[in-house]
Amino acid sequence: MYERREITPQERLEQTQYCEKIKARLAGRPHYALVDTYGCQQNESDSEILRGWLTQCGYEITDDVDRADLVAVNTCAVREHAEKRVLGNVGALGHNKAKNPELIVCVGGCMTQQPTVREKIKRSYRVVDLVFGPHEVWQFPELLWRTMERQGRRGDRGRLIAAQPSEGVVAEGLPRQRDSAVKAWLAIMNGCDNFCSYCIVPYVRGRERSRRPADILAEARRLVEAGYKDITLLGQNVNSYGKGLKEDIDFPGLLAQMDAIPGDYVLRFMTSHPKDATEALFRVMGASEHCAHHIHLPLQSGSDRILKEMNRHYDRAKYLEKVALARRYMPDLVLTTDIIVGFPGETEADFADTLSLVEEVRYDAMFTFIYSPRPGTPAAEMPDPVSRAEKQVWFDQLLDTANRISGEKHAAYVGRTCRVLVDGETGQAPYNLSSRTKGGRLVHLAGDPALVGRFVQAKITDSTTWALYGEVVG
Ligand code: 5AD
Ligand code: SF4
């Protein structure tokens, strides 16, 4: 049964005490840890916490697996393809363990919440020492300590399988080693209550729970003060932020309060469910100083019949209305989406509806997926007569359309000058810097690496389907 539960300061303190014990155990020589992340930004955010804990435990973070004393794999369960890749890579760690029997292998993330996967790891992946779920990231030091205590014992008792049924924990004040000094993730909520019929997320990440607004605002202020220039608010469905909190707040209200934090930075958010994207949201975005005029608004399908089967709670007309409304408040809106091709029972006519909607909306970028049955979801039980080969034909057609439109939209930038944030180095001459427009379009630039972390004016000189190219003009 779901209950929102905040981790107490005492519980957090206990975890830091486990860190101290691990640190003492590792003393004497440097120890290295590698965290490998699959899937969404929420997972990247959790991996930052894992790196934070590991650093506090005395590990140095590495990306060289041959050097690692500990490998933590943060997994994704959204599609079968990712699952197979993860298991392949986990299996391959057997070679590393043969060379270094003391290597500790931890598997976390959404895959571990599925009982079938837990069983499989238990049975066939003996290389794994610790299995933990996304609900246990806050108590990783304790789980790691317990794993270390079991090492040396024989059989299954040497391993720790800790993944729990979905629970509603909210944990503040965890250490975090951020990947970038320019861009920051800021998780405002976790879990999902929507139960789209194809999606595993509600089963593995649990019920929706929001962080308190004061905690989020304090973290945002700290990020701005520390010099972060690009903050992305994260949640499976940020538009339903605030449900179940004592505070009377919704997502547009939170966004308005965040926008009031002074400084030169861009505010983004991911992901919005179309059914919950309101006029109030578009109004706040349009009027805000910091908010990117970008919405990622997953369509999933352009067919009313399939949208109903998907349990999406909107139809084609409602979706198009929202897009028109958003564009009224933000004529320069950048719009991106996710689409699933080949949902069970989808016909040629349903697919044609998706294509025509895509042509009508003209997305700046699209993420397209072939439907992947997820055991335990309602869609996995539905008859699915269309062959994989036919689905692939539709998919290719959709991808061609998406690429053509993105290419055209990108080409329209050429000759314009845009304010961009330089967010990193590409390592590839001559366009050695990567940057983003306020709307989130990628711009490759040639310039001084000292510009990383700065806003500059860029003249766009060239474009492809995926990116823009430009030169710094001020
Ligand atoms: N099969 C294919 N794609 C899926 N997604 C979610 N579940 C599935 C599935 N079972 C896609 C949706 C979602 C994105 C993150 O992944 O488009 O928006
Ligand atoms: Fe999955 Fe739907 Fe929730 Fe998105 S909104 S995480 S697609 S159930």
Short mmCIF file of C-alpha atoms and ligand atoms in Angstrom, two decimals:
data_model
loop_
_atom_site.label_atom_id
_atom_site.label_comp_id
_atom_site.label_asym_id
_atom_site.label_seq_id
_atom_site.Cartn_x
_atom_site.Cartn_y
_atom_site.Cartn_z
CA MET A 1 0.00 0.00 0.00
CA TYR A 2 1.36 3.40 -0.99
CA GLU A 3 2.25 5.93 1.65
CA ARG A 4 4.40 9.02 1.14
CA ARG A 5 7.28 8.73 3.58
CA GLU A 6 10.06 11.24 4.15
CA ILE A 7 13.43 9.91 5.23
CA THR A 8 14.25 11.30 8.70
CA PRO A 9 17.50 13.15 9.52
CA GLN A 10 18.34 10.23 11.84
CA GLU A 11 17.99 7.72 8.99
CA ARG A 12 20.21 9.89 6.81
CA LEU A 13 22.79 10.18 9.55
CA GLU A 14 22.90 6.39 9.83
CA GLN A 15 23.78 6.19 6.15
CA THR A 16 26.70 8.60 6.58
CA GLN A 17 27.87 6.40 9.46
CA TYR A 18 27.90 3.42 7.08
CA CYS A 19 29.98 5.56 4.72
CA GLU A 20 32.51 6.08 7.50
CA LYS A 21 32.69 2.34 8.19
CA ILE A 22 33.24 1.58 4.50
CA LYS A 23 35.87 4.31 4.26
CA ALA A 24 37.78 2.80 7.18
CA ARG A 25 37.60 -0.60 5.51
CA LEU A 26 38.98 0.75 2.23
CA ALA A 27 41.84 2.66 3.88
CA GLY A 28 45.36 1.72 2.80
CA ARG A 29 45.10 1.97 -0.99
CA PRO A 30 42.92 3.94 -3.41
CA HIS A 31 39.70 2.19 -4.48
CA TYR A 32 37.84 2.99 -7.69
CA ALA A 33 34.14 2.83 -8.51
CA LEU A 34 32.36 2.98 -11.84
CA VAL A 35 28.67 3.86 -12.22
CA ASP A 36 27.11 2.83 -15.54
CA THR A 37 23.76 4.44 -16.36
CA TYR A 38 21.00 3.34 -18.76
CA GLY A 39 17.71 5.01 -19.60
CA CYS A 40 16.22 8.34 -18.67
CA GLN A 41 17.36 11.52 -16.94
CA GLN A 42 15.77 10.36 -13.69
CA ASN A 43 18.31 7.51 -13.73
CA GLU A 44 21.16 9.90 -14.52
CA SER A 45 20.05 11.92 -11.52
CA ASP A 46 20.00 8.80 -9.30
CA SER A 47 23.47 7.88 -10.58
CA GLU A 48 24.74 11.26 -9.41
CA ILE A 49 23.54 10.33 -5.93
CA LEU A 50 25.22 6.91 -6.18
CA ARG A 51 28.49 8.65 -7.13
CA GLY A 52 27.95 11.05 -4.23
CA TRP A 53 27.58 8.15 -1.79
CA LEU A 54 30.52 6.24 -3.29
CA THR A 55 32.75 9.30 -2.99
CA GLN A 56 31.68 9.70 0.62
CA CYS A 57 32.55 6.02 1.17
CA GLY A 58 36.11 6.74 0.02
CA TYR A 59 35.95 5.56 -3.59
CA GLU A 60 37.37 7.54 -6.46
CA ILE A 61 35.07 7.62 -9.48
CA THR A 62 36.47 6.11 -12.67
CA ASP A 63 35.17 5.25 -16.11
CA ASP A 64 37.76 2.53 -16.63
CA VAL A 65 36.16 -0.82 -15.88
CA ASP A 66 39.53 -2.59 -15.68
CA ARG A 67 40.53 -0.37 -12.82
CA ALA A 68 37.26 -0.61 -10.89
CA ASP A 69 36.93 -2.21 -7.46
CA LEU A 70 33.19 -1.63 -7.61
CA VAL A 71 30.81 -1.40 -10.56
CA ALA A 72 27.24 -0.15 -10.09
CA VAL A 73 24.89 -0.59 -13.05
CA ASN A 74 21.82 1.63 -12.96
CA THR A 75 19.32 -0.13 -15.22
CA CYS A 76 16.27 0.79 -17.32
CA ALA A 77 13.17 -1.36 -17.89
CA VAL A 78 11.21 0.75 -20.37
CA ARG A 79 11.99 -1.42 -23.40
CA GLU A 80 13.23 -4.96 -23.81
CA HIS A 81 16.18 -3.89 -25.92
CA ALA A 82 17.72 -1.94 -23.01
CA GLU A 83 17.18 -4.90 -20.68
CA LYS A 84 19.02 -7.27 -22.98
CA ARG A 85 21.91 -4.86 -23.35
CA VAL A 86 22.19 -4.43 -19.59
CA LEU A 87 22.19 -8.16 -18.90
CA GLY A 88 24.82 -8.70 -21.61
CA ASN A 89 27.05 -6.08 -20.06
CA VAL A 90 26.53 -7.38 -16.54
CA GLY A 91 27.41 -10.89 -17.73
CA ALA A 92 30.59 -9.57 -19.32
CA LEU A 93 31.74 -8.34 -15.89
CA GLY A 94 32.47 -12.00 -15.16
CA HIS A 95 35.82 -11.54 -16.94
CA ASN A 96 36.66 -8.64 -14.68
CA LYS A 97 35.70 -10.61 -11.61
CA ALA A 98 37.87 -13.51 -12.73
CA LYS A 99 40.83 -11.10 -12.79
CA ASN A 100 39.84 -9.34 -9.59
CA PRO A 101 37.79 -11.63 -7.30
CA GLU A 102 37.24 -8.74 -4.89
CA LEU A 103 35.33 -6.75 -7.48
CA ILE A 104 31.89 -5.79 -6.12
CA VAL A 105 29.12 -5.74 -8.73
CA CYS A 106 25.91 -3.87 -7.84
CA VAL A 107 22.81 -3.75 -10.04
CA GLY A 108 20.23 -1.08 -9.35
CA GLY A 109 17.49 0.79 -11.18
CA CYS A 110 14.11 -0.07 -12.64
CA MET A 111 14.90 -3.55 -13.99
CA THR A 112 15.53 -4.87 -10.50
CA GLN A 113 11.96 -4.04 -9.44
CA GLN A 114 10.62 -6.76 -11.71
CA PRO A 115 10.43 -10.08 -9.86
CA THR A 116 11.24 -12.02 -13.05
CA VAL A 117 14.46 -10.05 -13.57
CA ARG A 118 15.45 -10.40 -9.91
CA GLU A 119 15.01 -14.18 -10.22
CA LYS A 120 17.04 -14.25 -13.43
CA ILE A 121 19.91 -12.34 -11.84
CA LYS A 122 19.78 -14.58 -8.79
CA ARG A 123 19.86 -17.72 -10.91
CA SER A 124 22.06 -16.89 -13.85
CA TYR A 125 24.20 -13.85 -13.00
CA ARG A 126 26.30 -15.02 -10.09
CA VAL A 127 28.73 -12.18 -10.78
CA VAL A 128 26.25 -9.81 -9.11
CA ASP A 129 26.82 -9.16 -5.41
CA LEU A 130 24.12 -6.61 -4.66
CA VAL A 131 20.73 -5.95 -6.24
CA PHE A 132 18.91 -2.81 -5.14
CA GLY A 133 15.94 -0.88 -6.51
CA PRO A 134 15.37 2.81 -7.29
CA HIS A 135 13.66 3.13 -3.89
CA GLU A 136 16.84 2.16 -2.09
CA VAL A 137 19.29 4.68 -3.53
CA TRP A 138 19.01 6.68 -0.31
CA GLN A 139 20.28 3.68 1.71
CA PHE A 140 22.96 2.50 -0.69
CA PRO A 141 25.80 2.82 1.90
CA GLU A 142 24.02 0.45 4.28
CA LEU A 143 23.34 -2.09 1.52
CA LEU A 144 26.94 -1.87 0.36
CA TRP A 145 28.22 -2.38 3.89
CA ARG A 146 25.97 -5.41 4.37
CA THR A 147 27.22 -6.80 1.06
CA MET A 148 30.83 -6.33 2.16
CA GLU A 149 30.09 -8.09 5.44
CA ARG A 150 28.75 -11.09 3.51
CA GLN A 151 31.72 -11.29 1.18
CA GLY A 152 33.79 -14.37 1.72
CA ARG A 153 30.78 -16.44 2.71
CA ARG A 154 29.64 -19.09 0.31
CA GLY A 155 26.62 -19.44 -1.91
CA ASP A 156 23.63 -17.16 -2.07
CA ARG A 157 24.27 -15.92 1.44
CA GLY A 158 27.18 -13.98 0.01
CA ARG A 159 24.86 -11.86 -2.09
CA LEU A 160 22.28 -9.30 -1.15
CA ILE A 161 19.04 -8.95 -3.09
CA ALA A 162 17.37 -5.89 -1.64
CA ALA A 163 14.95 -4.58 -4.28
CA GLN A 164 11.66 -3.83 -2.52
CA PRO A 165 8.06 -3.59 -3.63
CA SER A 166 7.40 0.00 -4.78
CA GLU A 167 7.44 2.36 -1.86
CA GLY A 168 6.81 6.07 -1.60
CA VAL A 169 10.06 7.36 -0.13
CA VAL A 170 11.16 10.97 -0.47
CA ALA A 171 14.75 11.61 0.61
CA GLU A 172 16.32 15.05 1.05
CA GLY A 173 19.92 16.02 1.67
CA LEU A 174 21.66 13.11 -0.05
CA PRO A 175 25.18 13.72 -1.37
CA ARG A 176 25.42 14.11 -5.11
CA GLN A 177 28.36 14.21 -7.47
CA ARG A 178 27.10 16.16 -10.46
CA ASP A 179 28.24 15.24 -13.98
CA SER A 180 28.51 18.82 -15.19
CA ALA A 181 29.34 22.19 -13.66
CA VAL A 182 27.01 23.94 -16.12
CA LYS A 183 23.89 21.79 -16.44
CA ALA A 184 22.04 20.34 -13.45
CA TRP A 185 19.19 17.88 -12.98
CA LEU A 186 16.72 18.79 -10.29
CA ALA A 187 14.27 15.97 -9.51
CA ILE A 188 11.06 17.49 -8.22
CA MET A 189 9.06 14.29 -7.96
CA ASN A 190 9.30 10.59 -8.51
CA GLY A 191 7.00 7.82 -9.72
CA CYS A 192 3.95 7.90 -11.94
CA ASP A 193 0.23 7.33 -11.38
CA ASN A 194 -0.90 7.30 -14.99
CA PHE A 195 -0.67 3.64 -15.90
CA CYS A 196 -0.47 4.09 -19.65
CA SER A 197 -1.21 0.54 -20.75
CA TYR A 198 2.20 -0.11 -22.39
CA CYS A 199 4.39 1.37 -19.66
CA ILE A 200 6.30 -0.38 -16.88
CA VAL A 201 7.28 2.82 -15.04
CA PRO A 202 4.40 2.97 -12.51
CA TYR A 203 5.18 -0.61 -11.48
CA VAL A 204 8.91 -0.09 -11.01
CA ARG A 205 9.16 3.52 -9.83
CA GLY A 206 6.03 3.38 -7.71
CA ARG A 207 3.34 5.95 -7.01
CA GLU A 208 3.82 9.59 -7.70
CA ARG A 209 5.29 11.62 -4.84
CA SER A 210 6.45 15.21 -4.91
CA ARG A 211 9.24 16.90 -3.00
CA ARG A 212 8.28 19.86 -0.87
CA PRO A 213 8.46 23.20 -2.70
CA ALA A 214 10.74 24.73 -0.05
CA ASP A 215 13.31 21.94 -0.54
CA ILE A 216 13.19 22.30 -4.32
CA LEU A 217 13.51 26.08 -4.23
CA ALA A 218 16.41 25.90 -1.77
CA GLU A 219 18.22 23.43 -4.06
CA ALA A 220 17.56 25.63 -7.10
CA ARG A 221 18.97 28.69 -5.27
CA ARG A 222 22.08 26.73 -4.31
CA LEU A 223 22.55 25.63 -7.94
CA VAL A 224 22.25 29.18 -9.28
CA GLU A 225 24.62 30.48 -6.59
CA ALA A 226 27.10 27.72 -7.48
CA GLY A 227 27.10 28.95 -11.07
CA TYR A 228 24.87 26.38 -12.80
CA LYS A 229 23.35 27.92 -15.91
CA ASP A 230 20.94 25.27 -17.11
CA ILE A 231 18.55 23.59 -14.67
CA THR A 232 16.19 20.80 -15.75
CA LEU A 233 13.32 19.94 -13.44
CA LEU A 234 12.69 16.20 -13.59
CA GLY A 235 9.66 14.03 -13.06
CA GLN A 236 7.78 11.34 -14.98
CA ASN A 237 4.92 13.80 -15.28
CA VAL A 238 5.90 17.19 -13.89
CA ASN A 239 2.47 18.61 -14.72
CA SER A 240 0.87 16.76 -11.85
CA TYR A 241 3.46 18.09 -9.37
CA GLY A 242 2.07 18.88 -5.92
CA LYS A 243 -0.50 16.11 -5.59
CA GLY A 244 -0.53 14.79 -2.01
CA LEU A 245 1.49 17.65 -0.53
CA LYS A 246 0.25 19.72 2.43
CA GLU A 247 1.31 22.85 0.56
CA ASP A 248 -1.20 24.27 -1.91
CA ILE A 249 0.96 24.25 -5.05
CA ASP A 250 0.85 23.02 -8.62
CA PHE A 251 3.48 22.89 -11.36
CA PRO A 252 2.84 26.32 -12.91
CA GLY A 253 3.00 27.78 -9.36
CA LEU A 254 6.32 26.04 -8.67
CA LEU A 255 7.72 27.19 -12.02
CA ALA A 256 6.74 30.80 -11.31
CA GLN A 257 8.47 30.68 -7.92
CA MET A 258 11.60 29.16 -9.44
CA ASP A 259 11.61 31.79 -12.17
CA ALA A 260 11.73 34.48 -9.48
CA ILE A 261 15.19 33.29 -8.35
CA PRO A 262 17.51 35.99 -9.71
CA GLY A 263 20.39 35.12 -12.03
CA ASP A 264 21.33 34.37 -15.62
CA TYR A 265 20.22 30.76 -16.18
CA VAL A 266 17.76 28.67 -18.20
CA LEU A 267 15.00 26.61 -16.62
CA ARG A 268 13.76 23.45 -18.37
CA PHE A 269 11.51 20.55 -17.41
CA MET A 270 10.83 16.95 -18.46
CA THR A 271 8.33 15.27 -19.01
CA SER A 272 4.85 16.69 -19.51
CA HIS A 273 1.77 14.54 -19.94
CA PRO A 274 -0.47 16.30 -22.49
CA LYS A 275 -3.60 15.66 -20.42
CA ASP A 276 -2.15 17.76 -17.57
CA ALA A 277 -0.50 20.54 -19.60
CA THR A 278 -2.69 23.56 -18.92
CA GLU A 279 -3.12 27.09 -20.15
CA ALA A 280 -1.74 28.23 -16.78
CA LEU A 281 1.49 26.40 -17.57
CA PHE A 282 1.83 27.99 -21.01
CA ARG A 283 1.06 31.42 -19.53
CA VAL A 284 3.77 31.08 -16.87
CA MET A 285 6.27 29.81 -19.45
CA GLY A 286 5.49 32.62 -21.88
CA ALA A 287 5.83 35.33 -19.25
CA SER A 288 8.88 33.92 -17.46
CA GLU A 289 12.39 35.28 -17.66
CA HIS A 290 14.24 31.99 -17.36
CA CYS A 291 11.97 29.30 -18.76
CA ALA A 292 13.01 27.74 -22.06
CA HIS A 293 10.25 27.95 -24.65
CA HIS A 294 10.46 24.21 -25.11
CA ILE A 295 7.94 21.50 -24.26
CA HIS A 296 8.49 17.81 -24.61
CA LEU A 297 4.90 16.68 -25.09
CA PRO A 298 4.78 12.92 -25.73
CA LEU A 299 2.07 12.16 -28.28
CA GLN A 300 2.57 8.35 -28.40
CA SER A 301 -0.05 7.99 -31.18
CA GLY A 302 -2.14 10.18 -33.47
CA SER A 303 -5.03 7.70 -33.56
CA ASP A 304 -7.94 8.27 -31.18
CA ARG A 305 -8.62 4.56 -30.97
CA ILE A 306 -5.02 3.72 -30.04
CA LEU A 307 -4.79 6.62 -27.59
CA LYS A 308 -7.80 5.15 -25.80
CA GLU A 309 -6.21 1.69 -25.73
CA MET A 310 -3.07 3.30 -24.38
CA ASN A 311 -5.09 4.91 -21.55
CA ARG A 312 -3.74 8.36 -22.38
CA HIS A 313 -6.83 10.43 -21.50
CA TYR A 314 -6.68 12.77 -24.49
CA ASP A 315 -7.57 12.51 -28.15
CA ARG A 316 -6.11 13.97 -31.29
CA ALA A 317 -8.29 17.09 -31.19
CA LYS A 318 -7.41 17.86 -27.55
CA TYR A 319 -3.71 17.37 -28.23
CA LEU A 320 -3.80 19.71 -31.22
CA GLU A 321 -5.73 22.28 -29.17
CA LYS A 322 -3.01 22.24 -26.50
CA VAL A 323 -0.27 22.67 -29.09
CA ALA A 324 -2.11 25.65 -30.61
CA LEU A 325 -2.63 27.19 -27.17
CA ALA A 326 1.03 26.73 -26.23
CA ARG A 327 2.10 28.35 -29.51
CA ARG A 328 -0.22 31.28 -28.86
CA TYR A 329 1.66 32.04 -25.62
CA MET A 330 5.04 31.18 -27.15
CA PRO A 331 5.22 31.75 -30.91
CA ASP A 332 8.86 30.59 -30.84
CA LEU A 333 7.99 27.33 -29.03
CA VAL A 334 10.28 24.35 -29.64
CA LEU A 335 8.17 21.20 -29.52
CA THR A 336 9.49 17.66 -29.15
CA THR A 337 7.70 14.36 -28.64
CA ASP A 338 7.79 10.58 -28.12
CA ILE A 339 5.89 8.22 -30.42
CA ILE A 340 5.32 4.48 -30.19
CA VAL A 341 4.86 2.59 -33.44
CA GLY A 342 3.14 -0.80 -33.57
CA PHE A 343 1.09 -0.74 -30.38
CA PRO A 344 -0.97 -4.00 -30.17
CA GLY A 345 -3.81 -3.89 -32.68
CA GLU A 346 -2.51 -0.77 -34.47
CA THR A 347 -3.60 -0.75 -38.13
CA GLU A 348 -2.33 0.97 -41.24
CA ALA A 349 -5.11 3.56 -40.77
CA ASP A 350 -4.06 4.25 -37.15
CA PHE A 351 -0.49 4.69 -38.27
CA ALA A 352 -1.63 7.07 -41.03
CA ASP A 353 -3.29 9.18 -38.30
CA THR A 354 0.03 9.40 -36.46
CA LEU A 355 1.84 10.44 -39.63
CA SER A 356 -0.71 13.12 -40.48
CA LEU A 357 -0.57 14.57 -36.97
CA VAL A 358 3.21 14.71 -37.17
CA GLU A 359 2.95 16.57 -40.49
CA GLU A 360 0.45 18.98 -38.96
CA VAL A 361 2.39 19.75 -35.75
CA ARG A 362 5.86 19.71 -37.27
CA TYR A 363 7.97 18.74 -34.27
CA ASP A 364 11.47 20.11 -33.87
CA ALA A 365 12.62 16.66 -32.79
CA MET A 366 10.98 13.30 -32.19
CA PHE A 367 11.93 10.18 -30.25
CA THR A 368 10.36 7.19 -31.96
CA PHE A 369 10.10 3.66 -30.59
CA ILE A 370 8.77 0.34 -31.78
CA TYR A 371 6.35 -1.03 -29.18
CA SER A 372 8.04 -3.41 -26.77
CA PRO A 373 5.79 -5.65 -24.65
CA ARG A 374 6.51 -5.27 -20.94
CA PRO A 375 5.38 -8.24 -18.83
CA GLY A 376 2.87 -7.16 -16.20
CA THR A 377 1.40 -4.27 -18.22
CA PRO A 378 -2.12 -4.49 -19.73
CA ALA A 379 -0.86 -3.98 -23.29
CA ALA A 380 1.36 -7.06 -23.04
CA GLU A 381 -1.84 -9.14 -22.82
CA MET A 382 -3.46 -7.57 -25.91
CA PRO A 383 -3.51 -9.40 -29.27
CA ASP A 384 -0.69 -8.10 -31.44
CA PRO A 385 -1.16 -9.49 -34.97
CA VAL A 386 1.10 -7.10 -36.91
CA SER A 387 4.52 -8.58 -37.66
CA ARG A 388 7.75 -7.00 -36.53
CA ALA A 389 8.73 -6.51 -40.21
CA GLU A 390 5.55 -4.49 -40.91
CA LYS A 391 6.11 -2.40 -37.81
CA GLN A 392 9.64 -1.73 -38.98
CA VAL A 393 8.30 -0.40 -42.31
CA TRP A 394 6.01 2.03 -40.45
CA PHE A 395 8.81 2.98 -38.11
CA ASP A 396 11.17 3.78 -40.99
CA GLN A 397 8.49 5.88 -42.65
CA LEU A 398 7.91 7.83 -39.44
CA LEU A 399 11.62 8.31 -38.92
CA ASP A 400 12.04 9.63 -42.48
CA THR A 401 9.21 12.10 -41.88
CA ALA A 402 10.64 13.17 -38.50
CA ASN A 403 14.10 13.65 -39.99
CA ARG A 404 12.83 15.64 -42.95
CA ILE A 405 10.87 18.01 -40.68
CA SER A 406 13.75 18.41 -38.19
CA GLY A 407 16.08 19.10 -41.10
CA GLU A 408 13.75 21.77 -42.47
CA LYS A 409 13.28 23.36 -39.06
CA HIS A 410 17.03 23.39 -38.47
CA ALA A 411 17.72 24.86 -41.91
CA ALA A 412 15.49 27.81 -41.02
CA TYR A 413 18.00 28.80 -38.29
CA VAL A 414 20.83 29.34 -40.79
CA GLY A 415 21.77 33.02 -40.97
CA ARG A 416 20.16 33.83 -37.63
CA THR A 417 22.06 34.86 -34.51
CA CYS A 418 21.00 33.11 -31.30
CA ARG A 419 21.99 33.40 -27.66
CA VAL A 420 23.39 30.01 -26.66
CA LEU A 421 24.86 28.46 -23.54
CA VAL A 422 28.20 26.76 -24.14
CA ASP A 423 27.89 23.56 -22.11
CA GLY A 424 30.90 21.44 -23.00
CA GLU A 425 33.70 20.42 -25.32
CA THR A 426 33.10 17.91 -28.10
CA GLY A 427 36.72 16.87 -28.54
CA GLN A 428 36.25 17.19 -32.32
CA ALA A 429 37.76 19.95 -34.44
CA PRO A 430 36.78 22.33 -35.87
CA TYR A 431 33.48 22.47 -33.96
CA ASN A 432 35.07 21.85 -30.58
CA LEU A 433 32.30 23.26 -28.38
CA SER A 434 28.74 22.17 -27.81
CA SER A 435 26.04 24.64 -26.88
CA ARG A 436 22.26 24.89 -26.67
CA THR A 437 19.80 27.54 -27.71
CA LYS A 438 17.27 28.55 -25.08
CA GLY A 439 14.81 26.24 -26.84
CA GLY A 440 17.26 23.39 -26.37
CA ARG A 441 18.58 22.94 -29.94
CA LEU A 442 22.14 21.66 -30.12
CA VAL A 443 24.64 24.07 -31.71
CA HIS A 444 28.22 23.00 -32.47
CA LEU A 445 30.62 25.92 -32.26
CA ALA A 446 34.25 26.59 -32.96
CA GLY A 447 35.74 28.59 -30.11
CA ASP A 448 37.81 28.99 -27.00
CA PRO A 449 37.20 26.22 -24.39
CA ALA A 450 37.21 28.98 -21.76
CA LEU A 451 33.72 29.83 -23.01
CA VAL A 452 32.26 26.66 -21.40
CA GLY A 453 29.65 27.77 -18.88
CA ARG A 454 29.06 31.12 -20.61
CA PHE A 455 26.24 32.50 -22.69
CA VAL A 456 27.42 33.76 -26.10
CA GLN A 457 25.84 35.05 -29.31
CA ALA A 458 26.23 32.49 -32.08
CA LYS A 459 25.66 33.06 -35.77
CA ILE A 460 24.20 29.87 -37.26
CA THR A 461 26.09 28.99 -40.42
CA ASP A 462 25.01 25.43 -41.17
CA SER A 463 22.57 22.73 -40.13
CA THR A 464 21.82 19.00 -40.31
CA THR A 465 18.86 16.89 -39.20
CA TRP A 466 20.25 16.64 -35.69
CA ALA A 467 22.21 19.81 -35.03
CA LEU A 468 23.11 23.37 -35.91
CA TYR A 469 26.61 24.73 -36.56
CA GLY A 470 27.78 28.23 -35.88
CA GLU A 471 30.40 30.76 -34.97
CA VAL A 472 30.75 32.90 -31.89
CA VAL A 473 30.00 36.50 -32.72
CA GLY A 474 29.90 38.03 -29.25
N1 5AD B 1 7.46 0.17 -25.78
C1 5AD B 1 7.98 1.15 -26.54
N2 5AD B 1 8.17 2.40 -26.09
C2 5AD B 1 7.81 2.68 -24.82
N3 5AD B 1 7.87 3.82 -24.11
C3 5AD B 1 7.40 3.57 -22.88
N4 5AD B 1 7.03 2.28 -22.77
C4 5AD B 1 7.27 1.70 -23.97
C5 5AD B 1 7.09 0.39 -24.49
N5 5AD B 1 6.56 -0.59 -23.75
C6 5AD B 1 8.33 5.09 -24.67
C7 5AD B 1 7.23 6.14 -24.59
C8 5AD B 1 7.73 7.05 -23.52
C9 5AD B 1 9.22 6.94 -23.70
C10 5AD B 1 10.03 7.37 -22.53
O1 5AD B 1 9.41 5.57 -23.94
O2 5AD B 1 7.17 6.83 -25.84
O3 5AD B 1 7.26 8.38 -23.67
FE1 SF4 B 2 4.81 5.69 -18.41
FE2 SF4 B 2 2.59 7.06 -19.02
FE3 SF4 B 2 3.78 7.42 -16.60
FE4 SF4 B 2 4.97 8.33 -18.85
S1 SF4 B 2 3.01 9.04 -18.01
S2 SF4 B 2 5.96 7.18 -17.15
S3 SF4 B 2 4.42 6.78 -20.36
S4 SF4 B 2 2.81 5.53 -17.34
#
